[in-house]
Coordinates of C-alpha atoms in Angstrom, one line a residue:
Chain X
X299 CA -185.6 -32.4 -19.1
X300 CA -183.4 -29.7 -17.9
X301 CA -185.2 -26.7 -15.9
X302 CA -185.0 -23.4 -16.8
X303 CA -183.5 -20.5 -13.9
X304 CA -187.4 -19.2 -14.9
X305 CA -189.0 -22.2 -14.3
X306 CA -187.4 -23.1 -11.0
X307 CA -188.0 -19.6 -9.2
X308 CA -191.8 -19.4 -11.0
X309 CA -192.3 -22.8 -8.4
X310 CA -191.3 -20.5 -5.6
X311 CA -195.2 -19.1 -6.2
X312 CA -196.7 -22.6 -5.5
X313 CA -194.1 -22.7 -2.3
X314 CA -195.0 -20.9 0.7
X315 CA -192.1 -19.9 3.2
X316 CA -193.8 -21.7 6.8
X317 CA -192.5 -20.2 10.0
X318 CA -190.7 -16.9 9.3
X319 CA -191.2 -13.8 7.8
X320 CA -189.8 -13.4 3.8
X321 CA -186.9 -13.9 3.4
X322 CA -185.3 -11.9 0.5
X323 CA -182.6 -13.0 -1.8
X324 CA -179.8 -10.2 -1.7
X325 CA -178.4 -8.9 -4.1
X326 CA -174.8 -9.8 -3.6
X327 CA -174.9 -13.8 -2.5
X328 CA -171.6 -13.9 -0.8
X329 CA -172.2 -13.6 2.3
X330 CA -175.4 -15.9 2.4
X331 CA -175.8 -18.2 5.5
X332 CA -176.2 -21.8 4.8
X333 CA -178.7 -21.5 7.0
X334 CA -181.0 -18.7 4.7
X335 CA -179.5 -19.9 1.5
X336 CA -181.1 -23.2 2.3
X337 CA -185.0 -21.5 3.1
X338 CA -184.3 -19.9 0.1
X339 CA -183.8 -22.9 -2.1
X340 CA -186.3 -24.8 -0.2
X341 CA -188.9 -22.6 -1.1
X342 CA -187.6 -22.5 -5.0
X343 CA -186.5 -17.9 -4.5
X344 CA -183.0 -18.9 -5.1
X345 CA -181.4 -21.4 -7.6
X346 CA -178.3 -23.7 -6.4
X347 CA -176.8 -22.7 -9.6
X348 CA -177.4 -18.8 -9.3
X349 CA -175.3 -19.6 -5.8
X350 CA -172.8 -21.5 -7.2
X351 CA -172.4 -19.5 -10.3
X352 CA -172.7 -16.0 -7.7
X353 CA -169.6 -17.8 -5.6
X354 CA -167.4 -19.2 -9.1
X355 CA -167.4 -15.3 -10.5
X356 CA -166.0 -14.4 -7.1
X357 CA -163.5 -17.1 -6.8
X358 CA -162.3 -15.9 -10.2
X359 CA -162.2 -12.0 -9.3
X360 CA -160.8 -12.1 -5.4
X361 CA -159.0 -15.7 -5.2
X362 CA -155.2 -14.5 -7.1
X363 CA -155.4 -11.7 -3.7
X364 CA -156.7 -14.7 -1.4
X365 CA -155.1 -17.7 -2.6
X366 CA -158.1 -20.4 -0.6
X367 CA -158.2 -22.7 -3.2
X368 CA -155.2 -25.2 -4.8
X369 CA -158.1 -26.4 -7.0
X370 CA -161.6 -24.7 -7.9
X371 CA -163.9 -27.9 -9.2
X372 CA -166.0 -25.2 -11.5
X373 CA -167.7 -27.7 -14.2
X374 CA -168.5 -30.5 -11.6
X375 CA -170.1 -28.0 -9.3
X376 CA -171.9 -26.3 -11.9
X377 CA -173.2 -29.5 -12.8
X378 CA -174.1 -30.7 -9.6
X379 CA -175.8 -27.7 -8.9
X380 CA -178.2 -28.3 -12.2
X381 CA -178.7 -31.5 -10.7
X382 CA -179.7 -30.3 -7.4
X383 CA -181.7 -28.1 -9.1
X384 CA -183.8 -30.2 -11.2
X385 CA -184.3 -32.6 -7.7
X386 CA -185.4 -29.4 -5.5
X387 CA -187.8 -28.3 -8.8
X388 CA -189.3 -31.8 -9.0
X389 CA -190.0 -32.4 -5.2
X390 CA -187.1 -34.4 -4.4
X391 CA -185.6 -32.0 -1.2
X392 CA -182.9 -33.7 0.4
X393 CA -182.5 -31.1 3.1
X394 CA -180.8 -27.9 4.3
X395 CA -177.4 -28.5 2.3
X396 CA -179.1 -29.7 -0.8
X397 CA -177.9 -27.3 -3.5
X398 CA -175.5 -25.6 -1.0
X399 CA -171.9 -24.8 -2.3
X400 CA -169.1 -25.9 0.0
X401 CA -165.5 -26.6 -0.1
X402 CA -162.9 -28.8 1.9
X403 CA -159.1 -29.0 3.0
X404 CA -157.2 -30.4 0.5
X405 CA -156.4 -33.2 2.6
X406 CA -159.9 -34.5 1.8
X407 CA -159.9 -37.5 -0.9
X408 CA -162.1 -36.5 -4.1
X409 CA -162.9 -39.0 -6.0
X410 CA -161.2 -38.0 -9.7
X411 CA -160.0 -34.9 -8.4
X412 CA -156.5 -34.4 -7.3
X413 CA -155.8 -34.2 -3.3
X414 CA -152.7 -32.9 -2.7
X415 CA -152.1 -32.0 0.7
X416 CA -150.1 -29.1 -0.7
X417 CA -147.0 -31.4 -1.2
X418 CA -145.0 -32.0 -4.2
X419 CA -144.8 -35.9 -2.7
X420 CA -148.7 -36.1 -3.2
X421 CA -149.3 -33.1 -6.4
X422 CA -150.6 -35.9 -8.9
X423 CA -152.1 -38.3 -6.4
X424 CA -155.9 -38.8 -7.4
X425 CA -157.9 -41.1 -5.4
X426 CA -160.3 -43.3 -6.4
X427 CA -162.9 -43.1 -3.6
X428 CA -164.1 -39.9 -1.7
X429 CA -163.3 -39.1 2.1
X430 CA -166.7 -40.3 4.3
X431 CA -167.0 -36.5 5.0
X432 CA -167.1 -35.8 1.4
X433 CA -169.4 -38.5 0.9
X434 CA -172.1 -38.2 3.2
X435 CA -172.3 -33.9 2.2
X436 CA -172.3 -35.1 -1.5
X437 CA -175.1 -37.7 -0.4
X438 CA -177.1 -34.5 1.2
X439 CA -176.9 -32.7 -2.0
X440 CA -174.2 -30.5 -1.3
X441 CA -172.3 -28.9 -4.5
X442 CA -168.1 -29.0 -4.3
X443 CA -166.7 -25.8 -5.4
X444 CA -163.1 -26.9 -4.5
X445 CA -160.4 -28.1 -2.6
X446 CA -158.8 -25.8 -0.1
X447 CA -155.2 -24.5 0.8
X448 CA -153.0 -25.6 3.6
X449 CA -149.6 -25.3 4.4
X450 CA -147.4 -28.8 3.3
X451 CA -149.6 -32.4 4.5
X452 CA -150.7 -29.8 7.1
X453 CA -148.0 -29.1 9.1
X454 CA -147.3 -26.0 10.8
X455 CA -149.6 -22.8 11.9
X456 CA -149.5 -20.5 9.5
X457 CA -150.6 -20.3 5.7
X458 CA -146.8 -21.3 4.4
X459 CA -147.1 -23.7 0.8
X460 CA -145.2 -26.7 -0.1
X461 CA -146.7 -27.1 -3.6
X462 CA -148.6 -24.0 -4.3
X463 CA -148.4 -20.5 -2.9
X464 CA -149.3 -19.7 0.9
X465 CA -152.9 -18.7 1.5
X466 CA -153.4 -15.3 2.9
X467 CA -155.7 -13.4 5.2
X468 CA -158.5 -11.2 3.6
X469 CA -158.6 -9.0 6.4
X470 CA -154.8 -8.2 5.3
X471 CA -153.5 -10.1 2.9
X472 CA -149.9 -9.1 4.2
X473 CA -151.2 -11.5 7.2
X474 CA -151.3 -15.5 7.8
X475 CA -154.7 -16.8 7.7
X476 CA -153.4 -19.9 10.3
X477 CA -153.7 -22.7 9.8
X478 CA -153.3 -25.5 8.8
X479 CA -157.2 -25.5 7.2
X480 CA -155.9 -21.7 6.4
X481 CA -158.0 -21.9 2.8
X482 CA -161.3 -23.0 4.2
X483 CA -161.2 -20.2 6.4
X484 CA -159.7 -17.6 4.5
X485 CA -162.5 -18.9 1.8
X486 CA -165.5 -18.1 4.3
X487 CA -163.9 -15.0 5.2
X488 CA -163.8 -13.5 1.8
X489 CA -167.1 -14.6 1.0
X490 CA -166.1 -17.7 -1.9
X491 CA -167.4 -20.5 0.1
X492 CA -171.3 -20.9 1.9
X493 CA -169.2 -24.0 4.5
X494 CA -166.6 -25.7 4.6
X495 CA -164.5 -28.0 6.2
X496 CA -161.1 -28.6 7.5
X497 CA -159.1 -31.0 9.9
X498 CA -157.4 -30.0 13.4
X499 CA -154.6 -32.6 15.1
X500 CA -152.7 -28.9 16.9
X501 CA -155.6 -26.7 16.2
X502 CA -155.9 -26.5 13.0
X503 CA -159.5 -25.6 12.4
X504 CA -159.6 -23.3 15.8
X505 CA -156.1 -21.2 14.6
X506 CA -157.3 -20.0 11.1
X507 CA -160.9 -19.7 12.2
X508 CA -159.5 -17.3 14.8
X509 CA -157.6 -15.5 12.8
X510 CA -160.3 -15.1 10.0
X511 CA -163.4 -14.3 11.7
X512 CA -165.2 -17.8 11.3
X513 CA -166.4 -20.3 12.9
X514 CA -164.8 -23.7 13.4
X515 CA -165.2 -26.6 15.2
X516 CA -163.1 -29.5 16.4
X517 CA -165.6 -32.0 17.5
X518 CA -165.1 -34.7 20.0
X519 CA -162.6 -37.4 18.5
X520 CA -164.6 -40.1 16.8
X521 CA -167.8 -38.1 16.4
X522 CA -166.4 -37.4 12.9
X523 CA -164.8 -40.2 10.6
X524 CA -161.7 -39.4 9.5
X525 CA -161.4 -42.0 6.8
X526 CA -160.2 -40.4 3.6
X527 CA -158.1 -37.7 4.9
X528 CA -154.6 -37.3 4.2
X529 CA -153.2 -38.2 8.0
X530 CA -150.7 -36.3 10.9
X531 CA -151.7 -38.0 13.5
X532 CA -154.6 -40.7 13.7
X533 CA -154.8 -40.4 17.6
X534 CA -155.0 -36.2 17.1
X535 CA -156.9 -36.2 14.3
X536 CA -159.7 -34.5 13.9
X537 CA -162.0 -33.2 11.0
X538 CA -164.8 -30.6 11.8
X539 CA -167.1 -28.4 10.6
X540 CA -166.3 -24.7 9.5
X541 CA -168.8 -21.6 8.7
X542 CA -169.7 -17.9 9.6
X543 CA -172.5 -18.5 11.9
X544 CA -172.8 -20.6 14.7
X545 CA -176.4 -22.2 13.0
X546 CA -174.3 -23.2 9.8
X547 CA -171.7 -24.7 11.5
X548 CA -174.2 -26.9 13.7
X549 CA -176.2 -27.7 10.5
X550 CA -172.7 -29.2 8.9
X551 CA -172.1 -31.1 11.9
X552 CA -175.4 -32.9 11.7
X553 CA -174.5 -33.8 8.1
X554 CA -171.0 -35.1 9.0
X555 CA -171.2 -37.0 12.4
X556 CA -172.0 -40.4 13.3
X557 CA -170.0 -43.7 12.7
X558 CA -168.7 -44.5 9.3
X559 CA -168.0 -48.3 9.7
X560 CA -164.3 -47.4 7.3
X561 CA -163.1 -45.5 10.1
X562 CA -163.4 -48.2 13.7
X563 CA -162.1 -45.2 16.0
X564 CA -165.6 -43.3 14.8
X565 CA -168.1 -43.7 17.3
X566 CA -171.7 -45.4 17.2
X567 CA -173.2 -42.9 19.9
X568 CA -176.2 -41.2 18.2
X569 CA -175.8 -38.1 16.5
X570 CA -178.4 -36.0 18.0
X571 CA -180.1 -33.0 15.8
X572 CA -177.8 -30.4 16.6
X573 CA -179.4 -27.2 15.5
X574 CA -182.3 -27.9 18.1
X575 CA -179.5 -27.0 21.1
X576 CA -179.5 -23.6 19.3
X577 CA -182.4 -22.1 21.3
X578 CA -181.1 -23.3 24.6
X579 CA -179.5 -20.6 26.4
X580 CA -176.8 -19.9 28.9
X581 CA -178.8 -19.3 32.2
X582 CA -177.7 -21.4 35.1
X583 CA -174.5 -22.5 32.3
X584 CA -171.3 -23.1 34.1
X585 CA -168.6 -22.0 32.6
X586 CA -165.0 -21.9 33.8
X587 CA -162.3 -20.1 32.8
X588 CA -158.4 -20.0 33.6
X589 CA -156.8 -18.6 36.8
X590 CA -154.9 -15.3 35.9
X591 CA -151.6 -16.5 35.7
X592 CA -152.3 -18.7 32.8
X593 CA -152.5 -15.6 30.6
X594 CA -149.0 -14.6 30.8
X595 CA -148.3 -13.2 27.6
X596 CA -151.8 -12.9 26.1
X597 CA -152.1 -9.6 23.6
X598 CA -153.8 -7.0 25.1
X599 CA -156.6 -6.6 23.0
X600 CA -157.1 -10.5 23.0
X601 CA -157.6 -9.9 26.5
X602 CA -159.8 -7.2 26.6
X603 CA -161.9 -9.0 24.1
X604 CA -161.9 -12.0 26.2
X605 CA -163.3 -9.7 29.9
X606 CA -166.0 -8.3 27.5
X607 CA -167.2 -11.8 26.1
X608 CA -167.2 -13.1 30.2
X609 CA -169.7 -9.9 30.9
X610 CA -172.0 -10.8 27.6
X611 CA -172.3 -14.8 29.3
X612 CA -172.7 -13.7 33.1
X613 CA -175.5 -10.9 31.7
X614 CA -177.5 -13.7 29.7
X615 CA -177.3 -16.1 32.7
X616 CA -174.0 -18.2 32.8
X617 CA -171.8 -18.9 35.8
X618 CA -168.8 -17.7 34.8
X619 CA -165.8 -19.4 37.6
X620 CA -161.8 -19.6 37.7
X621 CA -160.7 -23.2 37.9
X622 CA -157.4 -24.8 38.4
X623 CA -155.7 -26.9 35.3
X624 CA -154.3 -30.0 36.3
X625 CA -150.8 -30.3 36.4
X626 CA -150.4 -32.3 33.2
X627 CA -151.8 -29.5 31.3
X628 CA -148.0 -27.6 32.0
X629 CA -146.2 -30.8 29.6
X630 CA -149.4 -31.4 27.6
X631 CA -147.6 -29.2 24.8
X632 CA -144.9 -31.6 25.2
X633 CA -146.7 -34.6 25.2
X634 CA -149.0 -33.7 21.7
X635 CA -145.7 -33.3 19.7
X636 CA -144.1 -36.5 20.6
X637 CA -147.2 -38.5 20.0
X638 CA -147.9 -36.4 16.4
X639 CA -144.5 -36.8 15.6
X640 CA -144.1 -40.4 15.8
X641 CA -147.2 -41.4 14.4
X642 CA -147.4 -39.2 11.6
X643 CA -143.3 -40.4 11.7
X644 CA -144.9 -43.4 11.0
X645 CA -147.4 -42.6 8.1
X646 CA -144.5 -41.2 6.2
X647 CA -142.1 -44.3 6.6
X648 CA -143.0 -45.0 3.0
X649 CA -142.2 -41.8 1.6
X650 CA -139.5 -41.0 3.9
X651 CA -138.2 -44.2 2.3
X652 CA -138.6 -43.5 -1.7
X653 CA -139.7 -40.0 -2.3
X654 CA -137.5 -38.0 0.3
X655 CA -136.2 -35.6 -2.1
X656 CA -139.7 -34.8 -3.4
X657 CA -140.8 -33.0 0.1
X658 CA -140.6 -29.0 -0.6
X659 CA -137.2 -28.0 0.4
X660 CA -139.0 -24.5 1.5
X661 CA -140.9 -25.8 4.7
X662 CA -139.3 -28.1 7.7
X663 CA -141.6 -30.7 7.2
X664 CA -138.5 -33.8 6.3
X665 CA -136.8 -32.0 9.1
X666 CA -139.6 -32.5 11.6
X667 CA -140.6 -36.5 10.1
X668 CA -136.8 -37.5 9.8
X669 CA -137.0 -36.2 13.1
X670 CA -139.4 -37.7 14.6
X671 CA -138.5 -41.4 13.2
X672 CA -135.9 -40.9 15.8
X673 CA -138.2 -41.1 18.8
X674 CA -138.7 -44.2 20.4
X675 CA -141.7 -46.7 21.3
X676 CA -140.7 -46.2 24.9
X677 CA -140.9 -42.4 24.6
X678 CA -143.9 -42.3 22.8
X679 CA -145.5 -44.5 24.9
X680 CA -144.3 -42.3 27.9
X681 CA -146.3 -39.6 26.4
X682 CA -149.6 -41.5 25.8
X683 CA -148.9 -42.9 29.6
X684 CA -149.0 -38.9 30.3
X685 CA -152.3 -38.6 28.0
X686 CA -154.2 -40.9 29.7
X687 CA -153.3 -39.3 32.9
X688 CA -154.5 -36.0 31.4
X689 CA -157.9 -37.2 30.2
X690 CA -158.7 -38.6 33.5
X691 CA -157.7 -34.4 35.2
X692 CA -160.0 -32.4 32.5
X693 CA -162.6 -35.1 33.2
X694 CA -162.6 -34.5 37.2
X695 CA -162.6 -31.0 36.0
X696 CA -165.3 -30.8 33.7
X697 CA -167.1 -32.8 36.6
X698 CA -168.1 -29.1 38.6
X699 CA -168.2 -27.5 34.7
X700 CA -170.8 -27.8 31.4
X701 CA -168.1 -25.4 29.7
X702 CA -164.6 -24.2 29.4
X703 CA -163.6 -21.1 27.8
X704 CA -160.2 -19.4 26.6
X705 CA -159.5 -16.8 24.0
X706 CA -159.0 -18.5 20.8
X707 CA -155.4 -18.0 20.2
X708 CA -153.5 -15.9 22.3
X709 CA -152.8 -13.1 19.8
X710 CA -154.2 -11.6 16.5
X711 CA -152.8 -13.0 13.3
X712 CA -149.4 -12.9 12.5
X713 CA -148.4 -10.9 15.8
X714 CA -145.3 -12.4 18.1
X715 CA -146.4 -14.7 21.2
X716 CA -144.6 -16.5 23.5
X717 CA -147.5 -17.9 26.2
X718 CA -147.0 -21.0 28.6
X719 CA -150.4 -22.1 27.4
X720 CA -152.2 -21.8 24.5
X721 CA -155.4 -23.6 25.1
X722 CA -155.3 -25.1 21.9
X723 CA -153.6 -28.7 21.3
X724 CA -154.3 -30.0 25.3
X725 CA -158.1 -30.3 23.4
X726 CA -156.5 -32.7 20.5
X727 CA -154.5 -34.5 23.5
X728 CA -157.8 -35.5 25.2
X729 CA -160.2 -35.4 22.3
X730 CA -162.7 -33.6 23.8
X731 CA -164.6 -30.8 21.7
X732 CA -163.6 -27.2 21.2
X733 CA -165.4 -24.6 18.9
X734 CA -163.9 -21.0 18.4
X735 CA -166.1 -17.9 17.5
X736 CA -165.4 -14.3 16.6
X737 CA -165.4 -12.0 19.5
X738 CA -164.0 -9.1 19.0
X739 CA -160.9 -7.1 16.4
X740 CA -157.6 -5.7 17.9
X741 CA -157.1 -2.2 17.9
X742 CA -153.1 -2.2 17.3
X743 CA -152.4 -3.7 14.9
X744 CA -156.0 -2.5 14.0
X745 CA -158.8 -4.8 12.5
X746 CA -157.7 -7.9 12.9
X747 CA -160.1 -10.6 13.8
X748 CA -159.8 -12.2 17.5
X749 CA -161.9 -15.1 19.1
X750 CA -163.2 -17.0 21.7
X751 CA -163.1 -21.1 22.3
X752 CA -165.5 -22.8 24.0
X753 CA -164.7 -26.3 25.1
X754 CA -167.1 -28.9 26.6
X755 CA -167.3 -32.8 27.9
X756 CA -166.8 -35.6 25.2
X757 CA -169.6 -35.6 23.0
X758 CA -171.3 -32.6 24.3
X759 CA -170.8 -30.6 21.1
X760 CA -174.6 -29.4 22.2
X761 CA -174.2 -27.4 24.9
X762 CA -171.0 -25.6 22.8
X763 CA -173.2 -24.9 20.3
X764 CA -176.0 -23.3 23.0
X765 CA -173.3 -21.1 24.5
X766 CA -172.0 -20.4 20.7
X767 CA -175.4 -19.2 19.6
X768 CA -176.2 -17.6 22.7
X769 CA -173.1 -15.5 22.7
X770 CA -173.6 -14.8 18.8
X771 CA -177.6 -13.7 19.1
X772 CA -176.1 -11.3 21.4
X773 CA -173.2 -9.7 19.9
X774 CA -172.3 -8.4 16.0
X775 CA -168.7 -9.7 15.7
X776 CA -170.0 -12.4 13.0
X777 CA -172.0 -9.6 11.0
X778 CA -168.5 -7.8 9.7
X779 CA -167.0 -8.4 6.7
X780 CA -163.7 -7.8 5.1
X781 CA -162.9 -5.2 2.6
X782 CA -161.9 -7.2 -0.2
Chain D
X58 CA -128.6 -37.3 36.0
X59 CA -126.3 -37.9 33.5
X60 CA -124.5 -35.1 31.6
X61 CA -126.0 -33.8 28.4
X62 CA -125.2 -35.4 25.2
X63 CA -122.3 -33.1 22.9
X64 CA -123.8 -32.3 19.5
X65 CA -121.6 -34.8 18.4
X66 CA -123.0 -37.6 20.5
X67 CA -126.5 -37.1 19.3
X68 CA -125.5 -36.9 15.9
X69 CA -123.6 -40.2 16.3
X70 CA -126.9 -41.7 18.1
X71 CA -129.2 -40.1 15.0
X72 CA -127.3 -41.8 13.0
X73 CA -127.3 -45.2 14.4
X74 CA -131.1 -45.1 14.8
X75 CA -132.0 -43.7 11.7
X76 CA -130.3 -46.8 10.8
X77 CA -132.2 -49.1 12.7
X78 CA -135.5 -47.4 11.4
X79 CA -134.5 -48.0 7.7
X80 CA -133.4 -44.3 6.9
X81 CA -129.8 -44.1 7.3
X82 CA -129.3 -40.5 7.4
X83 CA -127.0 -38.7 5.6
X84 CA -124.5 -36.8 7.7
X85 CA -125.9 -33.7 5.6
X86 CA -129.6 -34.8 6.7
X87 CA -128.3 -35.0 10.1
X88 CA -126.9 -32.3 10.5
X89 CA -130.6 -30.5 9.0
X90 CA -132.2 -32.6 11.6
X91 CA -130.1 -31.7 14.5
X92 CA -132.2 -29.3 16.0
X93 CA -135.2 -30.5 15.4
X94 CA -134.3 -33.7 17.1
X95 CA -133.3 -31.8 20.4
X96 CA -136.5 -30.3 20.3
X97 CA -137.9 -34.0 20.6
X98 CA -135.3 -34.6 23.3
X99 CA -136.1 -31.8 25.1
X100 CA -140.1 -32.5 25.1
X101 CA -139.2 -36.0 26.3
X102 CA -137.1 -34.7 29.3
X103 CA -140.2 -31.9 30.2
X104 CA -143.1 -35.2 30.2
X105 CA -140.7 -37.6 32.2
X106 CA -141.7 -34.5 35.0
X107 CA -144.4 -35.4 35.8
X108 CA -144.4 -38.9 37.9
X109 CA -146.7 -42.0 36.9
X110 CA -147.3 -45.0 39.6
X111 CA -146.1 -48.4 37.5
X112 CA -149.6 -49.3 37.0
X113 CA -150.5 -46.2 34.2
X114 CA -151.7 -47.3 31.3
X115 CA -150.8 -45.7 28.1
X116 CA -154.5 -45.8 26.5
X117 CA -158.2 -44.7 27.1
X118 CA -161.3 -44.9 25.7
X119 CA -163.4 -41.3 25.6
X120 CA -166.5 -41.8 27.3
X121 CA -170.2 -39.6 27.0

């Protein structure tokens, strides 16, 4: 028996809401944290399908100026978000993304719906099994709105297309969003999305979350199964949660982590519940940060915003301290293109083989996988020698450290940069987790978002997310909105 | 050291070992490649800085 919109917010009378004060359901649902949406639907005030519906009419209205989504899934969500419905009004809660609209990178495998990586080698390819990620938020009752925009399989920093037409920024559409998960974030951004999620082999989730406003994390490799995603890399791969608070973003996680037995570099450490690190705190938190020198070339107002963040941590308690990079961090650059290149050199061998022509002639992507063919076992196992080395420096330095933090890219969005260290890929090289969060705009160009990275020790995404919240209860930055 | 290879040595070389890796690059798609493939080169030569003892090993595990 179907339930009626009237039936399902009349239960919301039998429901009280424990623990905080009443929540009210606003007017305009774009914005809505996961985290709120969900006591919402919990307590039967909101309908999954009012937020679905609320976040369809707005994909259709802003998405031609956005440009998030290659596909927009509307009847399936709309139906899974009567289903969710029906559970939620007969008792059956599954939990804080039941009912909850999210989207992924369209390098996620959908069962029946196209994944296309943004590629004209991949536009018809429609797999028959849905990506672990996909799975397990499915399985928590999460609704899939669509599949987000990326530049071609994911290569390259900014919003450029292969298949369809680039994403763009909603704080200036004139701008790149980053990328390469440039729709999920642009998506949040604009308010089309509640989550969503993305993948990150050079910084992929960290660059666009940057240059949006959002949140995004890169978690620890292994702690997320990559089985199911359209592959760079598979030793830089990463897939991670994105959002607009810190909460959400941990809530995701929790839904996400934990070893999928399809994917043997996932890990079987447990996944801990990691909204409870939330309340935590920052005092006695040590938290290093980069000599001077290492921010040759840093915008200005990147910079500033970076000084300000330090005094917010060393008010609320944390240790802020300059530490030295080891040496290995100069070629670590160096060392995260050869091993991306050959490997995902050596995904493409079969389509570098019969469908060379089909690769968009408007991005470098052949270029760069011809290229990278070239490159030989010896060199690439010169460059994993060089890893290894690396991993075992950051983990003598995190030794004296519980944190790490850099700007989140090293100038606003679309701006010029040329920096001998962008803090951004040496985190793919070891694996170790890295979460960016807005922290301040630029003044010139004006109103751009800029951001802040927090890195940690291997499977320590908890204390990230304590320093993340702490820093967000106590600034605004994730309270503005775009003008769309 | 030895000298640098000419354009025209590395595109020789590109050649031969796209053959050996089943491409066998046009001279067209070398010539696209070109730079791209110095680029490679180039990242090679700035890792081989930094010295390793003959025991390195080229993989680890990620410990808690």
């Amino acid at each position: 028996m179907d339930v009626t919109r009237r039936d399902f917010l009349a239960g919301s009378l039998a429901v009280p809401v424990v623990g905080r004060p009443a929540l009210q359901v606003p007017s305009d649902l774009s914005y809505l944290s996961l985290t709120d949406a969900a006591a919402l639907i919990k307590a039967l005030r909101l309908s999954p399908v009012e937020l679905t519906q609320a976040l369809l009419d707005r994909i259709d209205r802003l998405d031609g100026k956005v440009g998030a989504f290659i596909t927009v899934t509307r009847e399936a969500a709309l139906r899974s978000a009567r289903e969710a419905e029906r559970e939620i009004a007969a008792g059956r809660y599954r939990g804080p993304l039941h009912g909850i609209p999210f989207g992924v990178k369209d390098t996620h495998y959908t069962k029946g719906i196209r994944t296309t990586a943004n590629t004209p080698v991949l536009v018809d390819f429609m797999p028959d099994f849905d990506a672990t990620v996909v799975a397990r938020l499915t399985r928590a009752g999460a609704v899939l709105v669509g599949k987000t925009n990326l530049p071609e399989f994911s290569f390259g920093s900014a919003g450029g297309g292969g298949a369809f037409p680039d994403a763009h920024n909603p704080w200036n559409v004139a701008r790149t969003p980053g990328g390469s998960s440039s729709g999920s974030a642009a998506a949040l951004a604009a308010g089309l999305l509640t989550v969503a999620t993305g993948g990150d082999t050079s910084g992929s989730i960290r660059n666009p979350a940057t240059f949006c406003g959002v949140v995004g994390l890169k978690p620890t490799y292994g702690r997320v199964s990559r089985h199911g995603i359209v592959v760079i890399s598979w030793s830089l791969d990463h897939v991670g949660p994105m959002s607009r608070t810190v909460a959400d973003n941990a809530t995701l996680l929790n839904a996400i982590a934990g070893r999928d037995p399809a994917d043997d570099t996932s890990s079987d450490l447990p996944v801990p519940d990691y909204t409870r690190a939330l309340r935590r705190g920052v005092r006695g938190l040590r938290a290093g940060i980069p000599k001077p020198a290492q921010f040759d070339g840093y915008h200005r107002d990147v910079m500033r915003a970076f000084e300000e963040s330090l005094a917010v941590f060393r008010k609320l308690g944390a240790i802020v301290k300059e530490v030295d990079l080891p040496p290995t961090s100069d070629v670590i650059d160096e060392v995260q293109q050869i091993v991306r290149i050959a490997e995902a050199a050596s995904y493409h061998e079969t389509f570098l083989a019969t469908k060379a022509e089909r690769y968009a002639t408007t991005t470098t992507v052949r270029r760069d996988l011809e290229s990278g063919s070239l490159v030989t076992a010896v060199q690439y196992l010169r460059a994993q020698k060089v890893r290894a080395r690396f991993v075992h420096d950051l983990t003598a330095m995190f030794r004296t450290l519980d944190v790490f933090l850099t700007p989140g890219m090293p100038a606003p969005a679309g701006e010029p940069v040329d920096v001998k260290q962008p803090f951004r890929r040496m985190f793919n090289v070891c694996g170790f987790p890295a979460l960016v969060l807005p922290n301040g705009f630029s003044t010139t160009p004006a109103d751009l978002p800029i951001g802040l990275q927090i890195a940690a020790k291997p499977f320590d995404e908890e204390t990230i997310y304590a320093a993340a919240q702490a820093f967000e209860s106590a600034t605004e930055w994730h309270t503005q909105h775009p003008n769309l | 050291m030895s000298a640098p290879m000419t354009d025209a040595e590395l595109k020789q070389l590109m050649k031969q070992l796209s053959r050996v890796a089943g491409l066998d690059l046009s001279d067209e798609r070398v010539d696209r490649d070109l730079a791209a493939y110095k680029g490679h080169l180039a990242a090679i030569d700035k890792i081989r800085s930094i010295g390793l003892p003959i025991e390195a090993e080229p993989f680890v595990p990620l410990k808690r």
